[in-house]
Coordinates of C-alpha atoms and ligand atoms in Angstrom, one line a residue:
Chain A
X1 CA 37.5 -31.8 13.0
X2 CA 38.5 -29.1 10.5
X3 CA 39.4 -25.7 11.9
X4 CA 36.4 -23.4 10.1
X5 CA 37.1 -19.8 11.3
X6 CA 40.9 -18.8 12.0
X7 CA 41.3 -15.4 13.7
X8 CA 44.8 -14.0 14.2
X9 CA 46.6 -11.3 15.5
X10 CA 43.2 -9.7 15.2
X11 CA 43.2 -5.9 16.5
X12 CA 40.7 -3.0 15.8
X13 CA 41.4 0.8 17.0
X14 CA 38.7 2.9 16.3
X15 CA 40.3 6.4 15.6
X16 CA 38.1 9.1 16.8
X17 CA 38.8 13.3 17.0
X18 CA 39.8 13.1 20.8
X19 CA 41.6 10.2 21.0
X20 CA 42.3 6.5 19.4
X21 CA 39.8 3.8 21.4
X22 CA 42.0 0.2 21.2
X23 CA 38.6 -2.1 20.9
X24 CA 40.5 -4.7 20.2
X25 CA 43.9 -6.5 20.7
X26 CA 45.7 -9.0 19.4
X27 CA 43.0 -11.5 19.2
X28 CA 43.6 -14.9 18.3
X29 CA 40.9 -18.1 17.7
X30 CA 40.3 -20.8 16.2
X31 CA 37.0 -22.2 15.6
X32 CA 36.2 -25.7 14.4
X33 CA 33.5 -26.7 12.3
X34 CA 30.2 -27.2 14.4
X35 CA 31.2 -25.4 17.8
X36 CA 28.9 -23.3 19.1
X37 CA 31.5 -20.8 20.9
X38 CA 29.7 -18.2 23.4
X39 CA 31.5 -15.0 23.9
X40 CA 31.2 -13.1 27.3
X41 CA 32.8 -10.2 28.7
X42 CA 32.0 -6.3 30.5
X43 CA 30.2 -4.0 28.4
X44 CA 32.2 -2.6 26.0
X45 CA 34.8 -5.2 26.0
X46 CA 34.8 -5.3 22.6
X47 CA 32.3 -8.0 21.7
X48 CA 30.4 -6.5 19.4
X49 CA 33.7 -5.1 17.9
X50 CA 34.8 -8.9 17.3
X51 CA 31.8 -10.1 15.4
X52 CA 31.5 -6.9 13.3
X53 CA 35.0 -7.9 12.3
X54 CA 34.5 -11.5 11.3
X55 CA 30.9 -10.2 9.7
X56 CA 33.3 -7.6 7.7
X57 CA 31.4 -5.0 9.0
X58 CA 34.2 -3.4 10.5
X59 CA 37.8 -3.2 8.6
X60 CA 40.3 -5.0 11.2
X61 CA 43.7 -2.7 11.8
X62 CA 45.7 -6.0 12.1
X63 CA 45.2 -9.0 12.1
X64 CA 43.3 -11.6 9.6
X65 CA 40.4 -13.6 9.3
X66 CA 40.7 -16.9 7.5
X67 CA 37.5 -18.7 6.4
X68 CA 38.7 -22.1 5.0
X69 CA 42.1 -20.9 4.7
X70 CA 40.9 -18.4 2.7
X71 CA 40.9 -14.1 4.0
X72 CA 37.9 -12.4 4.4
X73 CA 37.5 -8.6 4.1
X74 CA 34.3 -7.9 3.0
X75 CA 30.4 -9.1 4.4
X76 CA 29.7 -12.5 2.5
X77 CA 27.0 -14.9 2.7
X78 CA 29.2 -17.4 4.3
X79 CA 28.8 -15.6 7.5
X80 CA 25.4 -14.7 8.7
X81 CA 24.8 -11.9 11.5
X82 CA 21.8 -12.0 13.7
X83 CA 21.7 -8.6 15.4
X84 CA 20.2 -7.4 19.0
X85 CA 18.0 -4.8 17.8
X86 CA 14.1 -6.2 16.7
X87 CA 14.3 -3.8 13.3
X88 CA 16.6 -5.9 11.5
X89 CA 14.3 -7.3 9.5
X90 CA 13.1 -5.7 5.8
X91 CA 9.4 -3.9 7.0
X92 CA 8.3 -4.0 3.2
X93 CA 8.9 -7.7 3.1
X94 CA 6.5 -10.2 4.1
X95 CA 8.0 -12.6 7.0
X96 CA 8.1 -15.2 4.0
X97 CA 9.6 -12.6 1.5
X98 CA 12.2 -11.8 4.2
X99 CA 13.7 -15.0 3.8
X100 CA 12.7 -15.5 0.2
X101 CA 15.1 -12.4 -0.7
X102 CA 18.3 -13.5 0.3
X103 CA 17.8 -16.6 -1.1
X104 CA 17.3 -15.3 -4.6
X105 CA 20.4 -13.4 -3.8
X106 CA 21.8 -16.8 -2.9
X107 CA 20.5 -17.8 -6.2
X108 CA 19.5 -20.7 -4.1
X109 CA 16.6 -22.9 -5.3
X110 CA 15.9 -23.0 -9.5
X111 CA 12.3 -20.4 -9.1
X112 CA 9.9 -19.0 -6.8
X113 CA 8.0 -21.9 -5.6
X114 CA 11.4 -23.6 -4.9
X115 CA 12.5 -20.8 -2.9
X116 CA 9.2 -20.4 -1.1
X117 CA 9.5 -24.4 -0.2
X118 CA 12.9 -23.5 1.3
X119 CA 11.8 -20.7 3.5
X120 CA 9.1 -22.6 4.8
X121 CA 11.4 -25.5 5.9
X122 CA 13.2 -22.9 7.5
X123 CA 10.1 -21.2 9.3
X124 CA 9.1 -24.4 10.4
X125 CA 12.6 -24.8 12.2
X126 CA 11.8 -21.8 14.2
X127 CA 8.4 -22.6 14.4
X128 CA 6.7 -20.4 12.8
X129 CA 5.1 -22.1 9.8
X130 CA 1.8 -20.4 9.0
X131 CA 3.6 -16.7 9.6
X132 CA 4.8 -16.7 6.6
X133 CA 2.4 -13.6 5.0
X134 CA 2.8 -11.6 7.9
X135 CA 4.6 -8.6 7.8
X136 CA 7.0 -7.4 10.0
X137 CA 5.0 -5.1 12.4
X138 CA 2.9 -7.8 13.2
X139 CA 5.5 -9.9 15.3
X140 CA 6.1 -10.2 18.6
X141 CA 9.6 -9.4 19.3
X142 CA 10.5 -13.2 19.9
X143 CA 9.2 -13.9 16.5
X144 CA 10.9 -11.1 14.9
X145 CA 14.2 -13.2 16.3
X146 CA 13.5 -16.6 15.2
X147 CA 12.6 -14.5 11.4
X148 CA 15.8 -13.7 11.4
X149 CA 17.3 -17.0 12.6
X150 CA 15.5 -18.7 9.9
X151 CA 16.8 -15.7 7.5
X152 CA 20.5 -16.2 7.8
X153 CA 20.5 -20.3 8.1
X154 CA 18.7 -20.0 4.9
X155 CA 21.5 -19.1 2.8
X156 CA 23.4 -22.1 4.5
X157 CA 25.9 -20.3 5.9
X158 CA 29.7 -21.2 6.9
X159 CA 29.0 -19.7 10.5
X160 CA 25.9 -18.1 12.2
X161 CA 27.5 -14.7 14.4
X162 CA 24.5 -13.7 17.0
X163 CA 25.8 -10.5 19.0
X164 CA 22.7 -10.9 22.1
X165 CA 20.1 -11.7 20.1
X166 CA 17.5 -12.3 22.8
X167 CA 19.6 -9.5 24.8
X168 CA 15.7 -6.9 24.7
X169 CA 13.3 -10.3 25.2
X170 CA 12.3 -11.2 28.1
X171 CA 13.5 -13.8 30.7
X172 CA 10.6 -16.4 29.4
X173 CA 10.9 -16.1 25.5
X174 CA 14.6 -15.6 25.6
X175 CA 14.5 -19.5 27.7
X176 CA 12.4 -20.5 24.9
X177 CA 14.5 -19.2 21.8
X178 CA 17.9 -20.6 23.9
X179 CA 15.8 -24.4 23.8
X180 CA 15.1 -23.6 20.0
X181 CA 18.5 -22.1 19.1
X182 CA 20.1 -25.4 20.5
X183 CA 18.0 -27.5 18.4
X184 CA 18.7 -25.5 15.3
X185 CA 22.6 -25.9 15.6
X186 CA 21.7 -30.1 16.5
X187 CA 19.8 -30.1 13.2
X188 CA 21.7 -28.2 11.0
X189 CA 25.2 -28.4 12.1
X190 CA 26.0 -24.7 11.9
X191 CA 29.2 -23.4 13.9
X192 CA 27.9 -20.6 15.6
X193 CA 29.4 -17.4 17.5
X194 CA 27.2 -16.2 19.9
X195 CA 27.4 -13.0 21.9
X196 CA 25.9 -12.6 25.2
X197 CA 26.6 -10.8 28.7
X198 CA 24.3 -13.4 30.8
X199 CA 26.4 -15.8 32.4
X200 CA 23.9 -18.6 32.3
X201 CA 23.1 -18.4 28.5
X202 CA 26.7 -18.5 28.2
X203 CA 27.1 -22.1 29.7
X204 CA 23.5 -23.1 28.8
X205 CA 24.3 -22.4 24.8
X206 CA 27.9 -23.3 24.2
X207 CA 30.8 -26.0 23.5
X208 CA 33.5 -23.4 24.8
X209 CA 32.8 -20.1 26.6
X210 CA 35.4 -17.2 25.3
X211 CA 35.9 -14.5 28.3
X212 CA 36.8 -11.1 26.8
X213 CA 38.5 -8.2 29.1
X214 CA 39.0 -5.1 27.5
X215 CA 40.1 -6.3 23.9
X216 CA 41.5 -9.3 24.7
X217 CA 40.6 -13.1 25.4
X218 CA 41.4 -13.4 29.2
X219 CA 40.5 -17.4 28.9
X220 CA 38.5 -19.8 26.7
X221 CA 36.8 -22.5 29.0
X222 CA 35.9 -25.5 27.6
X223 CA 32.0 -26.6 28.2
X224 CA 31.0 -29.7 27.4
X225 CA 28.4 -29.9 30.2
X226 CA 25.9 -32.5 28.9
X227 CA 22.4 -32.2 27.6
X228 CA 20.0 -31.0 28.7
X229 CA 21.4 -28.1 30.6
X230 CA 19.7 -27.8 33.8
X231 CA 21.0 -24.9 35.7
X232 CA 20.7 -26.1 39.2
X233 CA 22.9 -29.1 38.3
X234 CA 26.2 -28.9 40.4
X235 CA 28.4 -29.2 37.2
X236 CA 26.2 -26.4 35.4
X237 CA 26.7 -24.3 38.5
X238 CA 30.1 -25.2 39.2
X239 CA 30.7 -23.6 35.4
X240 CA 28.6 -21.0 36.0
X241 CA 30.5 -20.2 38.8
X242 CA 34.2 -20.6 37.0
X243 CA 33.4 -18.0 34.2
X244 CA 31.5 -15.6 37.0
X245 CA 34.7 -15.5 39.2
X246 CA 36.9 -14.8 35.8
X247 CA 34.5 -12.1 35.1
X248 CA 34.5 -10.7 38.5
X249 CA 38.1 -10.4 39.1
X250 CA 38.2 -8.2 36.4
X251 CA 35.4 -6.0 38.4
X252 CA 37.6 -5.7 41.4
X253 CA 40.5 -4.6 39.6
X254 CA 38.8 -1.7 38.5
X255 CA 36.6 -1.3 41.2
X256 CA 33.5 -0.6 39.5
X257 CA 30.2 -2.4 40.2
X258 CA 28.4 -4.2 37.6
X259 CA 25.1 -5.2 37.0
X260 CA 26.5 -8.7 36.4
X261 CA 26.6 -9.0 40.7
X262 CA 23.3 -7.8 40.7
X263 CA 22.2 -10.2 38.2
X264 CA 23.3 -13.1 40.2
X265 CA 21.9 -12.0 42.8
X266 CA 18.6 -12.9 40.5
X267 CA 20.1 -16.2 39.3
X268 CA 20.7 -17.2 42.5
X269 CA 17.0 -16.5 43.6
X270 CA 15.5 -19.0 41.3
Chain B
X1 CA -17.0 5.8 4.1
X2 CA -17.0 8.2 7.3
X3 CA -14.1 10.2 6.0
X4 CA -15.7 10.2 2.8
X5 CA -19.4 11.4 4.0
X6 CA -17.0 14.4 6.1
X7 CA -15.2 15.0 3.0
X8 CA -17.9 15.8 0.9
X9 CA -19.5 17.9 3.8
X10 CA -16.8 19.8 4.3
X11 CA -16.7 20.8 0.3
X12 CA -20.4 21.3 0.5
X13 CA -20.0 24.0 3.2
X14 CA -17.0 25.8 1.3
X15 CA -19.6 26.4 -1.6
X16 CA -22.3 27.4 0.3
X17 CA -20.2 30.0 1.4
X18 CA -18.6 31.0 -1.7
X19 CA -22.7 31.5 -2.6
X20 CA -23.7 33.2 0.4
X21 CA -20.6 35.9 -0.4
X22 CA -21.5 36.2 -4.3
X23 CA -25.2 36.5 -3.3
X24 CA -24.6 39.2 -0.9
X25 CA -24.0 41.8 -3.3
X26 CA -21.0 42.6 -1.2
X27 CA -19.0 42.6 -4.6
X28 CA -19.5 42.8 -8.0
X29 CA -21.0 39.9 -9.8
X30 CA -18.2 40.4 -12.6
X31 CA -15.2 40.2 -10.1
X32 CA -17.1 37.2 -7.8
X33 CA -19.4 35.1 -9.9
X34 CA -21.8 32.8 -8.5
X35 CA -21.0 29.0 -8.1
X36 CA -23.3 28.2 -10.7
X37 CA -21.8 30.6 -13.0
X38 CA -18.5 28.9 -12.7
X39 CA -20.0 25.8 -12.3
X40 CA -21.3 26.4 -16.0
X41 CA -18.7 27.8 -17.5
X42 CA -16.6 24.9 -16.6
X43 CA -19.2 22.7 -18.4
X44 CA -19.6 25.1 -21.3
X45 CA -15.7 25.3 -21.9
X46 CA -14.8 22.2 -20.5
X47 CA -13.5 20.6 -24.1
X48 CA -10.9 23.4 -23.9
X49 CA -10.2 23.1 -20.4
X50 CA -9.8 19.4 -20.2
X51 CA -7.3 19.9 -23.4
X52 CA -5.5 22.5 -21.8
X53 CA -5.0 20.6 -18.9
X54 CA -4.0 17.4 -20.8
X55 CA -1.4 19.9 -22.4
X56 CA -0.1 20.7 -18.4
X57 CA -0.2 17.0 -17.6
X58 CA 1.9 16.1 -20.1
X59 CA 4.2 18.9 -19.3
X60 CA 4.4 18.3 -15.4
X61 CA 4.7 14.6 -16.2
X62 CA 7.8 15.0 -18.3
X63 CA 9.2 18.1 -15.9
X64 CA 8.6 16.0 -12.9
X65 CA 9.7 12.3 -14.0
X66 CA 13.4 14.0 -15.0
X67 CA 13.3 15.6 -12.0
X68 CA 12.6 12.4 -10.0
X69 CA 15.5 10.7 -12.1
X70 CA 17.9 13.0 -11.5
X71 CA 17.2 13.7 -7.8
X72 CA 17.5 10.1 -7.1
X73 CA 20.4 9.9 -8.9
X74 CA 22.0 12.8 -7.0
X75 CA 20.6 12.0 -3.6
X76 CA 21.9 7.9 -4.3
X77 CA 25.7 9.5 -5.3
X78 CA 25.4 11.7 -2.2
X79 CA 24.6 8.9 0.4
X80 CA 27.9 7.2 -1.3
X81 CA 30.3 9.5 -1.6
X82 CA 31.0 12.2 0.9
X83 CA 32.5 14.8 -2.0
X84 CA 29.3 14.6 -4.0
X85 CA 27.2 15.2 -0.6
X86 CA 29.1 18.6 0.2
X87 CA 28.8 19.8 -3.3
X88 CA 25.1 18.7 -3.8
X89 CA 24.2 20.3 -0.1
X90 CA 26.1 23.9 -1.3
X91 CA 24.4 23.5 -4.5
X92 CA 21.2 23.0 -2.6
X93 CA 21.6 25.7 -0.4
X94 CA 22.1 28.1 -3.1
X95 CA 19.4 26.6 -6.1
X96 CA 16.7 25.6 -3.8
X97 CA 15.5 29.5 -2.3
X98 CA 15.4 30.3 -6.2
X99 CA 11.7 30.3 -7.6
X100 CA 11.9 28.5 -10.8
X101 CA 10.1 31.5 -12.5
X102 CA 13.0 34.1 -11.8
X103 CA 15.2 31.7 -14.1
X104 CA 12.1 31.4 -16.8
X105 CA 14.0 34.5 -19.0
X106 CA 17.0 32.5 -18.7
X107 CA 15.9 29.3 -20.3
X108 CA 13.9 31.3 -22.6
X109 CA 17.1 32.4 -23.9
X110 CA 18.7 29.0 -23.5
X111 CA 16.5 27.3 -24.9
X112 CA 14.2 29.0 -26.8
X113 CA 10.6 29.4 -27.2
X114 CA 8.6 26.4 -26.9
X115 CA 7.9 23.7 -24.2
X116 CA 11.3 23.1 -23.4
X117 CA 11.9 26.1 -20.7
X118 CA 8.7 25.4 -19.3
X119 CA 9.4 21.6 -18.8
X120 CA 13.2 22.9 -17.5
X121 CA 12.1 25.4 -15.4
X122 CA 9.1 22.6 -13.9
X123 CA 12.0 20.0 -13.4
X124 CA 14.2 22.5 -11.6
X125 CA 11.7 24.0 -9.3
X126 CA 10.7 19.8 -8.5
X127 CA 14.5 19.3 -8.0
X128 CA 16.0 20.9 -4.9
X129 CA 12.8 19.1 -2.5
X130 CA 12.7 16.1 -4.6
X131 CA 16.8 15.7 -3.9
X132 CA 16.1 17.1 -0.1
X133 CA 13.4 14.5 0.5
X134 CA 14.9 11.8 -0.8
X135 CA 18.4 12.5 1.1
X136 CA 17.0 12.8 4.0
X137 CA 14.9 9.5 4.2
X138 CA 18.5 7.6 2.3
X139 CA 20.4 9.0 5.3
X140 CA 17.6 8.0 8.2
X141 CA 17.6 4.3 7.2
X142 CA 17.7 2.4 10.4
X143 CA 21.8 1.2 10.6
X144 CA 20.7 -2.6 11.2
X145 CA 18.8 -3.2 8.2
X146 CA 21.7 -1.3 6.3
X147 CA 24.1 -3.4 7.5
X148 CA 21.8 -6.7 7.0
X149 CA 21.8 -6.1 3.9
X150 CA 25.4 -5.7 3.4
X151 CA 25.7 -9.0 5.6
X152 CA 23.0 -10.6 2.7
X153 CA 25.3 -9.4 0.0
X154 CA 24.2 -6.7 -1.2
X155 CA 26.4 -3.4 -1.9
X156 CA 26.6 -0.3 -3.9
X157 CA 23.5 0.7 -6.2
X158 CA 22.0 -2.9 -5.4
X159 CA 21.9 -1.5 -1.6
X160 CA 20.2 1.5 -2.7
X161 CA 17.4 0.3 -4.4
X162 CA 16.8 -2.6 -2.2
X163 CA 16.9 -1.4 0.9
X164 CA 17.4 2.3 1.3
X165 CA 14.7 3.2 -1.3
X166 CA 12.1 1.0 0.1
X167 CA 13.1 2.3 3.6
X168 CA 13.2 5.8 2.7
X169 CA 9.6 5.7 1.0
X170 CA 7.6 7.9 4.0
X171 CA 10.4 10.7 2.9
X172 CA 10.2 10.1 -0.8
X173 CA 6.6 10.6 -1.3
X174 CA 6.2 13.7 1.1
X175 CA 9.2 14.9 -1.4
X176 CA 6.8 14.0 -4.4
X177 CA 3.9 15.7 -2.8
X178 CA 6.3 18.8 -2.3
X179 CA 7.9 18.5 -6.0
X180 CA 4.2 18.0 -7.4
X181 CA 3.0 21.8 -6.0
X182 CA 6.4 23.1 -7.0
X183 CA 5.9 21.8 -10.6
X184 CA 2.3 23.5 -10.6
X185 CA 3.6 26.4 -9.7
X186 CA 6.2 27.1 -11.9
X187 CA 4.2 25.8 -14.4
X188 CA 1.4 28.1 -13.7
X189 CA 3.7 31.4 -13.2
X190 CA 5.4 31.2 -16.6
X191 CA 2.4 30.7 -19.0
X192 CA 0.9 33.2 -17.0
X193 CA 4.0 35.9 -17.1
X194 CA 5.0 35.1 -20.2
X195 CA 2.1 33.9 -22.1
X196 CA 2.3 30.8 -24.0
X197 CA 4.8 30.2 -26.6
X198 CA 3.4 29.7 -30.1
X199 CA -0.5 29.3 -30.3
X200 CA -0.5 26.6 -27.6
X201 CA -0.4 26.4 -23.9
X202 CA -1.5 24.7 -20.9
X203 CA -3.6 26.0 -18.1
X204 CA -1.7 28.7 -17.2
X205 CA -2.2 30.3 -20.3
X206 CA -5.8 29.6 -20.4
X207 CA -6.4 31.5 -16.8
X208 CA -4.1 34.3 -18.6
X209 CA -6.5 34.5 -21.5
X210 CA -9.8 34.6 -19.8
X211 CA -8.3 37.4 -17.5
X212 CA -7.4 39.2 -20.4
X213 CA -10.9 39.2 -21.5
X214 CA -12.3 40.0 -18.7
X215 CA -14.4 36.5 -18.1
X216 CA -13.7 35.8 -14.3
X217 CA -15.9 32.6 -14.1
X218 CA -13.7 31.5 -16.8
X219 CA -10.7 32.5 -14.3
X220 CA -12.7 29.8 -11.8
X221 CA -13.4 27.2 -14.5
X222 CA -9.6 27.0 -14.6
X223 CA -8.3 27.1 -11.1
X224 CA -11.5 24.4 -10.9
X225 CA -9.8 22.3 -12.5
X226 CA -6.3 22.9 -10.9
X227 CA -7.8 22.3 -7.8
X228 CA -9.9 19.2 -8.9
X229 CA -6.5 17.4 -10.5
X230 CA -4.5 18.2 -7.5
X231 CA -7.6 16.6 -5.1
X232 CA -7.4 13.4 -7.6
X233 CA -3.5 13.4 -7.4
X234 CA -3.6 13.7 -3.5
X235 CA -7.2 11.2 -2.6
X236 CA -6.4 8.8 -5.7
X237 CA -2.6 8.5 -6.5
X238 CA -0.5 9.5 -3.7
X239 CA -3.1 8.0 -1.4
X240 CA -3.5 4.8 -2.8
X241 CA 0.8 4.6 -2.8
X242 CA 1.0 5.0 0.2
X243 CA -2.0 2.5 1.1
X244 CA -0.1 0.0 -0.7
X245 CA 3.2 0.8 1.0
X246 CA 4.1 2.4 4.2
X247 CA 0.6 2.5 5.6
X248 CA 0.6 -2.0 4.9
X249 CA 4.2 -2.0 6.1
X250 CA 3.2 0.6 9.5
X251 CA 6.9 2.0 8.6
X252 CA 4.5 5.3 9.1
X253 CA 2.8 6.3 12.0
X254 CA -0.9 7.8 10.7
Ligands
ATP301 N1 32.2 3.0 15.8 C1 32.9 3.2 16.9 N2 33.7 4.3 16.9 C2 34.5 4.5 18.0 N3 34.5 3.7 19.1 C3 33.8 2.6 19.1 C4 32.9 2.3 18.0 N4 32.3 1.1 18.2 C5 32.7 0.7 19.4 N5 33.6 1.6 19.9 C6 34.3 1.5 21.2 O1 35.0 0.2 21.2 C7 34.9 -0.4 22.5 C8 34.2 -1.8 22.3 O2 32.9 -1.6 21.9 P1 31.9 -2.8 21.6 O3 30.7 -2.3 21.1 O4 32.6 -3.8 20.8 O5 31.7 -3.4 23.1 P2 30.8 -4.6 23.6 O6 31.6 -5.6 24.3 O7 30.0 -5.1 22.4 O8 29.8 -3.9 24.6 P3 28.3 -4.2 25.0 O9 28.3 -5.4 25.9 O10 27.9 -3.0 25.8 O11 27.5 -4.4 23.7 C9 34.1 0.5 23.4 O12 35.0 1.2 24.1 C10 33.4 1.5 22.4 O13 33.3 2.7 23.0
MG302 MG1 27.8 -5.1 22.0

């Protein structure tokens, strides 16, 4: 398959009055059309950093980003961003109107009633037909999510960049969304970048799990587990544990606990 | 209907004892007239009232729509550029203590006599909150639906008006609401310092008149009406906006 999204030499200092914060350094990937790529890694890794950059959010300090072959410096519809926080989507803007929007940006679909026939396919791949003339406010934070799932597919995007989107739902909708998240990239065939810091989303999600350390890939495992993921399968926990003891060494270098030991404490428990 | 019912109680008991004080014969009827003296004086003159108030109108209107232009076009080129934001804020900090009316003898002599001060001296005194208000909400617009509107394409005055504006709305119409009072004011103030200019003038100019001879309740009839136009700006414009906007959208608390 075709390589979509080339990354190289990618870095990204963030200069601030006391002194320059290396976020990220030299970076390289390369993303094929249709992977869904998970990328994991300690707070603050630079994560966030990474998809800001290929979103062209965030000017990289070296490095490039090649779409197609082609550079990319500025946002563009060919890359969609799902964020973590629940206010991402427009309040004044019906949940239909919301998706509606960008399409007329898009200048996708000849008038309205096109458009709104579009935005309903893609509420009904979330699953949400029939919300359509809500507003904002009136969604549970899971549904805010899938709204802006169905937002950025809508515009048919090159790649889909989630950095944790389910990261403030809870354990049982965020289970749910990962089930409907897989289906979406099965139906549509979107290559997707997907940032998380829960180890089992990680394997559950992905084709290949990228492991960040402090600005840099420390190792890109491939997962090609097969479906459905069932985390108490030996091969989904021997994975699981493969990208846990990568993260871990990195904890015991520095000596620091994380929340990650405590939270497998919790994945162990069920 | 509730709100309503304590609405009108609430007015009824504010002119009962506006009565009880003019009945009292604690002053003198010429200086407090009773309710129903004003109350008929504002029928009785009301064809001159109601003309000189569609003469303020039209004067607030125009003072107040250039000031809304050109505070959102000076609030928008502040939120972009960092140069324009230092000079607007010194600017601001400098124009906005200014009552509009100390600057009246100015554009008199700018401008001459006529409307034109008074609709200059209206738009400047709606300015400096208009620009503050409207900043302010610009600058408060939560960071991810910024940037998800950058990531949907959008960029430079598109951004403003299709995101920042809309999300900036509980800050622009409390700016509105402020620049509305300031317009009346100055408005007010210089017909009634400086009389009006030429044989025509607004309602400023009539409260100046009846003072002049002496006919208090005609003083009343006037600020009657000021009062009524600003209750029908607040309970019928500003709150139906905002019924149709922030209060349907909850991006407001109350
Ligand atoms: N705008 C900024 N200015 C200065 N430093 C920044 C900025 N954004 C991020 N950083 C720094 O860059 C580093 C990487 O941050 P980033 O947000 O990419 O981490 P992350 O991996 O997403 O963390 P988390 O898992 O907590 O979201 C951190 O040290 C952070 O302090
Ligand atoms: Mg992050």
């Amino acid at each position: 398959m075709d390589i979509l999204l080339e990354i190289k030499n990618l870095s990204k200092i963030y200069k601030t009055p006391k002194k320059d914060i290396v976020a990220l350094n030299d970076i390289n990937l390369q993303v094929k059309e249709k992977e869904f790529v998970t990328v994991i890694g300690p707070s603050g890794c630079g994560k966030s950093t990474f998809l800001r950059c290929i979103a062209g959010l965030e000017k990289p300090s070296k490095g490039e980003i090649r779409i197609n072959g082609t550079c990319v410096k500025y946002p563009g519809r060919d890359r969609m961003m799902v964020f973590q926080g629940l206010d991402q989507l427009f309040p004044w803007l019906t949940v239909l109107d919301n998706i509606t929007y960008p399409l007329k940006l898009a200048k996708r679909g000849k008038n309205k009633a096109e458009r709104k026939e579009i935005a309903n396919y893609f509420l009904k791949l979330v699953s949400l037909e029939g919300a359509g003339h809500l507003y904002p406010y009136q969604l549970s934070g899971g549904m805010k999510q899938r709204v802006a799932i169905a937002r950025a597919l809508s515009v048919c995007p090159k790649v889909l960049l989630m950095d944790e989107p389910f990261g403030s739902l809870d354990a049982l909708t965020r289970d749910n969304l990962q089930k409907h998240l897989i289906k979406i990239w099965k139906e549509t065939g979107v290559t997707i970048i997907f940032v998380t810091h829960n180890i089992e989303e990680a394997v559950i999600l992905s084709t290949r799990i990228a492991v960040f350390s402090t600005g840099v890939i420390k190792e890109i495992i491939e997962n090609h587990l097969i479906w459905p993921r069932i985390p108490e399968n030996p091969s989904f926990v021997a994975q699981w544990e493969k990208v846990y003891s990568l993260l871990q060494d990195k904890i015991e270098k520095k000596e620091i606990t994380n929340p990650l030991i405590s939270e497998r404490k919790v994945n162990l428990a069920f | 209907m509730k709100k309503l019912f304590r609405y009108c109680l609430f007015v009824a008991s504010l002119i009962l004892i506006w009565e009880c004080l003019a009945r009292s014969g604690m002053y003198p009827e010429y200086l407090f007239p009773s309710t129903g003296k004003i109350f008929y004086t504002f029928i009785q003159d009301s064809s001159e009232i109601l003309l000189r108030a569609r003469y303020s109108l039209t004067l607030i209107f125009l003072g107040l729509g250039s000031a809304v232009v050109g505070a959102v076009i000076l609030a928008g080129a502040s939120i972009s550029s960092k140069m324009v934001s230092e000079a607007v804020t010194t600017l601001m900090a400098i124009m906005h203590p200014l009552p509009g009316i100390a600057l009246f003898p100015i554009a008199l002599l700018w401008f001459g006599i006529g409307n034109k001060p008074i609709v200059i001296i209206i738009a400047f005194s709606a300015l400096w909150p208009l620009i503050a208000n409207i900043y302010n909400g610009l600058r408060s617009v939560p960071v991810t639906q910024l940037e998800a509107g950058k990531i949907l394409g959008l960029s430079g005055s598109r951004l403003i008006f299709s995101v920042m504006i809309p999300a900036a709305l509980p800050n622009i119409i409390t700016g509105l609401r402020v620049g509305w009072a300031r317009a009346w004011q100055a408005l007010v103030a210089a017909e009634m310092v400086f009389g009006a200019s030429g044989g025509e003038g607004g309602l400023g100019w009539l409260l100046y008149k009846r003072r002049f001879m002496m006919q208090t309740p005609g003083v009343f009839a006037g600020l009657l009406i000021i009062i009524i136009i600003g209750i029908i700006m607040e309970n019928a414009i500003l709150a139906t906006v905002e019924n149709q906007t922030i209060r349907k959208w909850k991006t407001t608390i109350d």
